[in-house]
mmCIF file of C-alpha atoms in Angstrom:
data_model
loop_
_atom_site.group_PDB
_atom_site.id
_atom_site.type_symbol
_atom_site.label_atom_id
_atom_site.label_comp_id
_atom_site.label_asym_id
_atom_site.label_seq_id
_atom_site.Cartn_x
_atom_site.Cartn_y
_atom_site.Cartn_z
ATOM 1 C CA UNK L 30 66.406 -10.346 50.968
ATOM 2 C CA UNK L 31 66.865 -6.857 50.326
ATOM 3 C CA UNK L 32 64.857 -4.396 48.978
ATOM 4 C CA UNK L 33 65.540 -3.156 45.180
ATOM 5 C CA UNK L 34 67.417 -0.715 44.288
ATOM 6 C CA UNK L 35 65.563 2.507 42.906
ATOM 7 C CA UNK L 36 67.102 6.473 42.489
ATOM 8 C CA UNK L 37 65.513 8.345 45.085
ATOM 9 C CA UNK L 38 64.174 11.091 42.929
ATOM 10 C CA UNK L 39 63.542 11.964 39.078
ATOM 11 C CA UNK L 40 62.069 14.994 37.564
ATOM 12 C CA UNK L 41 60.744 16.282 34.164
ATOM 13 C CA UNK L 42 58.699 18.994 32.626
ATOM 14 C CA UNK L 43 55.656 18.585 31.438
ATOM 15 C CA UNK L 44 55.377 16.793 28.344
ATOM 16 C CA UNK L 45 58.957 15.581 28.810
ATOM 17 C CA UNK L 46 59.835 11.584 29.711
ATOM 18 C CA UNK L 47 61.017 10.051 33.169
ATOM 19 C CA UNK L 48 62.524 6.948 33.013
ATOM 20 C CA UNK L 49 62.366 5.115 36.489
ATOM 21 C CA UNK L 50 65.125 2.092 37.306
ATOM 22 C CA UNK L 51 64.653 -0.946 40.036
ATOM 23 C CA UNK L 52 67.875 -2.863 40.307
ATOM 24 C CA UNK L 53 67.657 -5.931 41.312
ATOM 25 C CA UNK L 54 69.305 -9.585 41.077
ATOM 26 C CA UNK L 55 69.230 -12.692 39.485
ATOM 27 C CA UNK L 56 67.049 -14.481 42.411
ATOM 28 C CA UNK L 57 64.168 -11.576 41.545
ATOM 29 C CA UNK L 58 63.888 -9.085 38.382
ATOM 30 C CA UNK L 59 66.417 -10.828 36.509
ATOM 31 C CA UNK L 60 64.565 -14.277 37.480
ATOM 32 C CA UNK L 61 61.334 -14.022 36.651
ATOM 33 C CA UNK L 62 58.795 -11.551 34.137
ATOM 34 C CA UNK L 63 57.121 -10.911 37.565
ATOM 35 C CA UNK L 64 57.749 -7.295 38.148
ATOM 36 C CA UNK L 65 55.173 -4.469 39.031
ATOM 37 C CA UNK L 66 54.844 -0.626 39.670
ATOM 38 C CA UNK L 67 52.543 1.253 41.645
ATOM 39 C CA UNK L 68 52.328 5.118 41.901
ATOM 40 C CA UNK L 69 51.588 6.508 45.336
ATOM 41 C CA UNK L 70 49.797 9.936 45.884
ATOM 42 C CA UNK L 71 50.744 11.456 49.371
ATOM 43 C CA UNK L 72 48.251 10.368 51.803
ATOM 44 C CA UNK L 73 46.719 7.306 49.544
ATOM 45 C CA UNK L 74 47.026 4.097 48.455
ATOM 46 C CA UNK L 75 48.892 2.762 46.161
ATOM 47 C CA UNK L 76 47.971 2.190 42.665
ATOM 48 C CA UNK L 77 49.118 -0.440 40.133
ATOM 49 C CA UNK L 78 50.264 1.008 37.266
ATOM 50 C CA UNK L 79 52.448 -1.720 35.394
ATOM 51 C CA UNK L 80 52.235 -5.929 36.226
ATOM 52 C CA UNK L 81 54.498 -8.773 34.695
ATOM 53 C CA UNK L 82 57.163 -6.246 33.200
ATOM 54 C CA UNK L 83 54.808 -4.248 30.852
ATOM 55 C CA UNK L 84 51.216 -4.799 30.797
ATOM 56 C CA UNK L 85 49.139 -2.436 31.878
ATOM 57 C CA UNK L 86 45.787 -2.546 33.716
ATOM 58 C CA UNK L 87 42.585 -1.242 32.245
ATOM 59 C CA UNK L 88 42.114 2.520 32.609
ATOM 60 C CA UNK L 89 46.022 2.995 33.035
ATOM 61 C CA UNK L 90 47.231 5.666 30.202
ATOM 62 C CA UNK L 91 49.239 4.318 27.773
ATOM 63 C CA UNK L 92 51.645 7.306 29.011
ATOM 64 C CA UNK L 93 53.331 4.634 31.341
ATOM 65 C CA UNK L 94 55.144 1.545 30.286
ATOM 66 C CA UNK L 95 57.562 -0.733 31.597
ATOM 67 C CA UNK L 96 60.659 -2.818 30.334
ATOM 68 C CA UNK L 97 63.558 -5.312 31.772
ATOM 69 C CA UNK L 98 66.784 -5.766 30.990
ATOM 70 C CA UNK L 99 68.843 -8.045 32.674
ATOM 71 C CA UNK L 100 68.677 -7.291 36.372
ATOM 72 C CA UNK L 101 67.142 -3.809 36.369
ATOM 73 C CA UNK L 102 63.253 -3.097 35.266
ATOM 74 C CA UNK L 103 62.412 0.458 34.088
ATOM 75 C CA UNK L 104 59.039 2.398 34.270
ATOM 76 C CA UNK L 105 58.744 5.329 31.918
ATOM 77 C CA UNK L 106 56.191 7.715 31.891
ATOM 78 C CA UNK L 107 56.089 9.519 28.115
ATOM 79 C CA UNK L 108 54.120 13.062 28.220
ATOM 80 C CA UNK L 109 54.997 14.023 31.632
ATOM 81 C CA UNK L 110 51.663 15.612 33.423
ATOM 82 C CA UNK L 111 51.027 17.179 36.953
ATOM 83 C CA UNK L 112 49.396 14.564 38.125
ATOM 84 C CA UNK L 113 52.042 12.123 37.802
ATOM 85 C CA UNK L 114 53.850 13.662 40.537
ATOM 86 C CA UNK L 115 53.718 10.908 43.008
ATOM 87 C CA UNK L 116 56.080 8.304 44.518
ATOM 88 C CA UNK L 117 56.901 4.937 42.016
ATOM 89 C CA UNK L 118 57.496 1.651 43.675
ATOM 90 C CA UNK L 119 59.059 -1.324 41.716
ATOM 91 C CA UNK L 120 58.380 -4.744 43.363
ATOM 92 C CA UNK L 121 59.373 -8.499 41.830
ATOM 93 C CA UNK L 122 58.623 -12.158 42.341
ATOM 94 C CA UNK L 123 61.439 -13.855 44.283
ATOM 95 C CA UNK L 124 60.295 -17.219 44.220
ATOM 96 C CA UNK L 125 57.813 -18.891 46.233
ATOM 97 C CA UNK L 126 59.800 -18.191 49.748
ATOM 98 C CA UNK L 127 59.859 -14.826 49.422
ATOM 99 C CA UNK L 128 56.981 -13.889 46.723
ATOM 100 C CA UNK L 129 57.026 -10.176 46.600
ATOM 101 C CA UNK L 130 59.748 -7.750 47.176
ATOM 102 C CA UNK L 131 59.212 -3.527 46.707
ATOM 103 C CA UNK L 132 61.564 -1.119 45.696
ATOM 104 C CA UNK L 133 63.301 1.329 47.547
ATOM 105 C CA UNK L 134 60.364 4.493 45.860
ATOM 106 C CA UNK L 135 61.169 7.339 43.561
ATOM 107 C CA UNK L 136 59.753 10.746 43.771
ATOM 108 C CA UNK L 137 58.333 11.980 40.579
ATOM 109 C CA UNK L 138 58.508 15.814 40.561
ATOM 110 C CA UNK L 139 57.483 17.431 37.529
ATOM 111 C CA UNK L 140 59.036 21.046 37.175
ATOM 112 C CA UNK O 27 33.737 -2.356 42.067
ATOM 113 C CA UNK O 28 35.763 -4.602 44.724
ATOM 114 C CA UNK O 29 36.316 -2.268 48.087
ATOM 115 C CA UNK O 30 38.388 -3.218 50.916
ATOM 116 C CA UNK O 31 38.524 -1.473 53.857
ATOM 117 C CA UNK O 32 41.090 -2.479 57.176
ATOM 118 C CA UNK O 33 40.125 -2.156 60.949
ATOM 119 C CA UNK O 34 41.775 -2.847 64.366
ATOM 120 C CA UNK O 35 43.339 -0.858 66.896
ATOM 121 C CA UNK O 36 45.329 2.379 66.024
ATOM 122 C CA UNK O 37 47.412 1.625 69.269
ATOM 123 C CA UNK O 38 49.036 -1.348 70.188
ATOM 124 C CA UNK O 39 51.745 -1.973 73.213
ATOM 125 C CA UNK O 40 54.855 -2.986 72.877
ATOM 126 C CA UNK O 41 55.466 -6.623 73.227
ATOM 127 C CA UNK O 42 52.041 -7.479 72.373
ATOM 128 C CA UNK O 43 49.756 -8.729 69.531
ATOM 129 C CA UNK O 44 48.657 -6.300 66.702
ATOM 130 C CA UNK O 45 45.847 -7.607 65.263
ATOM 131 C CA UNK O 46 43.834 -6.062 61.770
ATOM 132 C CA UNK O 47 41.001 -6.981 60.046
ATOM 133 C CA UNK O 48 40.472 -6.303 56.092
ATOM 134 C CA UNK O 49 36.458 -6.606 54.750
ATOM 135 C CA UNK O 50 36.194 -7.064 51.207
ATOM 136 C CA UNK O 51 32.982 -5.973 49.923
ATOM 137 C CA UNK O 52 32.219 -6.262 45.778
ATOM 138 C CA UNK O 53 32.853 -10.007 45.657
ATOM 139 C CA UNK O 54 33.097 -13.073 47.678
ATOM 140 C CA UNK O 55 36.522 -13.880 49.325
ATOM 141 C CA UNK O 56 35.561 -17.519 48.414
ATOM 142 C CA UNK O 57 34.806 -17.758 45.354
ATOM 143 C CA UNK O 58 37.598 -16.311 43.706
ATOM 144 C CA UNK O 59 41.470 -17.332 42.668
ATOM 145 C CA UNK O 60 42.522 -14.496 44.127
ATOM 146 C CA UNK O 61 45.730 -13.880 47.140
ATOM 147 C CA UNK O 62 44.616 -11.275 49.720
ATOM 148 C CA UNK O 63 47.959 -9.560 51.076
ATOM 149 C CA UNK O 64 48.985 -7.228 53.749
ATOM 150 C CA UNK O 65 51.827 -4.737 53.010
ATOM 151 C CA UNK O 66 52.710 -1.798 55.625
ATOM 152 C CA UNK O 67 54.953 1.348 55.426
ATOM 153 C CA UNK O 68 56.046 3.234 58.139
ATOM 154 C CA UNK O 69 55.763 7.236 58.094
ATOM 155 C CA UNK O 70 57.874 8.563 55.739
ATOM 156 C CA UNK O 71 58.995 5.310 54.241
ATOM 157 C CA UNK O 72 58.379 2.492 51.850
ATOM 158 C CA UNK O 73 56.422 -0.005 51.126
ATOM 159 C CA UNK O 74 57.207 -3.844 53.151
ATOM 160 C CA UNK O 75 55.376 -6.842 51.693
ATOM 161 C CA UNK O 76 54.012 -8.733 55.185
ATOM 162 C CA UNK O 77 52.585 -11.778 53.720
ATOM 163 C CA UNK O 78 49.297 -13.256 51.480
ATOM 164 C CA UNK O 79 46.795 -15.575 51.976
ATOM 165 C CA UNK O 80 45.024 -17.455 48.918
ATOM 166 C CA UNK O 81 41.445 -18.511 48.755
ATOM 167 C CA UNK O 82 42.619 -22.109 49.208
ATOM 168 C CA UNK O 83 43.824 -20.860 52.799
ATOM 169 C CA UNK O 84 47.627 -21.465 51.865
ATOM 170 C CA UNK O 85 49.902 -18.592 52.907
ATOM 171 C CA UNK O 86 52.673 -16.973 52.047
ATOM 172 C CA UNK O 87 55.091 -14.803 54.289
ATOM 173 C CA UNK O 88 58.170 -11.985 54.197
ATOM 174 C CA UNK O 89 60.523 -14.450 55.447
ATOM 175 C CA UNK O 90 62.014 -11.104 58.202
ATOM 176 C CA UNK O 91 58.510 -11.594 59.675
ATOM 177 C CA UNK O 92 57.554 -15.272 58.952
ATOM 178 C CA UNK O 93 57.997 -15.547 62.798
ATOM 179 C CA UNK O 94 55.761 -13.461 63.846
ATOM 180 C CA UNK O 95 52.924 -13.020 61.146
ATOM 181 C CA UNK O 96 49.766 -14.922 60.826
ATOM 182 C CA UNK O 97 47.439 -14.119 57.751
ATOM 183 C CA UNK O 98 43.961 -15.775 58.084
ATOM 184 C CA UNK O 99 41.031 -15.968 55.955
ATOM 185 C CA UNK O 100 37.213 -15.612 57.368
ATOM 186 C CA UNK O 101 34.705 -16.845 54.183
ATOM 187 C CA UNK O 102 32.096 -16.548 56.163
ATOM 188 C CA UNK O 103 32.349 -12.422 56.938
ATOM 189 C CA UNK O 104 34.431 -12.010 53.614
ATOM 190 C CA UNK O 105 37.590 -10.872 55.830
ATOM 191 C CA UNK O 106 40.948 -11.939 56.098
ATOM 192 C CA UNK O 107 43.554 -11.024 59.231
ATOM 193 C CA UNK O 108 46.896 -10.180 60.329
ATOM 194 C CA UNK O 109 47.792 -11.013 63.606
ATOM 195 C CA UNK O 110 51.749 -9.734 64.195
ATOM 196 C CA UNK O 111 53.147 -10.957 67.646
ATOM 197 C CA UNK O 112 55.885 -9.424 69.757
ATOM 198 C CA UNK O 113 55.436 -5.934 68.100
ATOM 199 C CA UNK O 114 57.748 -2.746 68.701
ATOM 200 C CA UNK O 115 58.020 0.471 68.007
ATOM 201 C CA UNK O 116 59.931 -0.690 64.412
ATOM 202 C CA UNK O 117 55.887 -1.900 63.259
ATOM 203 C CA UNK O 118 54.643 1.312 63.804
ATOM 204 C CA UNK O 119 53.484 2.086 60.141
ATOM 205 C CA UNK O 120 50.277 2.337 57.543
ATOM 206 C CA UNK O 121 48.785 -1.239 57.081
ATOM 207 C CA UNK O 122 47.400 -1.581 53.898
ATOM 208 C CA UNK O 123 45.248 -4.755 53.149
ATOM 209 C CA UNK O 124 45.369 -5.135 49.185
ATOM 210 C CA UNK O 125 43.729 -7.870 46.343
ATOM 211 C CA UNK O 126 46.071 -9.670 43.655
ATOM 212 C CA UNK O 127 49.251 -11.335 42.926
ATOM 213 C CA UNK O 128 50.237 -8.112 41.847
ATOM 214 C CA UNK O 129 47.536 -6.103 43.912
ATOM 215 C CA UNK O 130 45.270 -4.072 41.780
ATOM 216 C CA UNK O 131 42.521 -3.873 44.746
ATOM 217 C CA UNK O 132 43.730 -1.745 47.956
ATOM 218 C CA UNK O 133 42.217 -0.421 51.449
ATOM 219 C CA UNK O 134 42.494 3.213 52.159
ATOM 220 C CA UNK O 135 45.075 2.062 55.253
ATOM 221 C CA UNK O 136 45.116 1.901 58.312
ATOM 222 C CA UNK O 137 47.824 3.556 61.093
ATOM 223 C CA UNK O 138 48.569 1.498 63.854
ATOM 224 C CA UNK O 139 50.986 2.627 66.222
ATOM 225 C CA UNK O 140 52.967 0.894 68.986
ATOM 226 C CA UNK O 141 53.671 2.233 72.596
ATOM 227 C CA UNK O 142 53.090 2.509 75.935
#
């Protein structure tokens, strides 16, 4: 099972939006509505931002939203803020034999 | 507030077994229907899911690591553990324990270096 494909980097100015893609196959992203997104600041543990494609855990700002089309999921960060600068990882369920596959990660820079 | 804390040796010799424990506080590991995960991250690289154990004791493992991994629960100590055998330098990473199908609570991570 290969890692899900994410762009290595993305950037935007404060207040702008950035969209991060996460491309898999019909065996993972495309086959289930079980995509989640994590934010990781340097030296810190990842933080869950989105689960089940588009649901936000309590406490996550509504500037963060998720969606999916076919084999590609997306995370949109609207109204970029300095504290959004971090690495972002997607993950997907890929069947009972491989319940969790992570993406390659995207570094978001706030210009 | 649930908290998780990893513990174990920071240095393991090649070919030996890496053993880590995750201590859970703020909730009972046996009275909750959660998955308890191990995830690792080599320096400067991405996340890799290692495996998980359910409250019932059933397990799932990353197919690429399955032959070397064992994850188990110790409900009496409110802990779960990871054993990874036959380690090489490629197993050097920060190891995280985390709760949930979509992990929402994570430990701070512990660096394990495989070196002679």
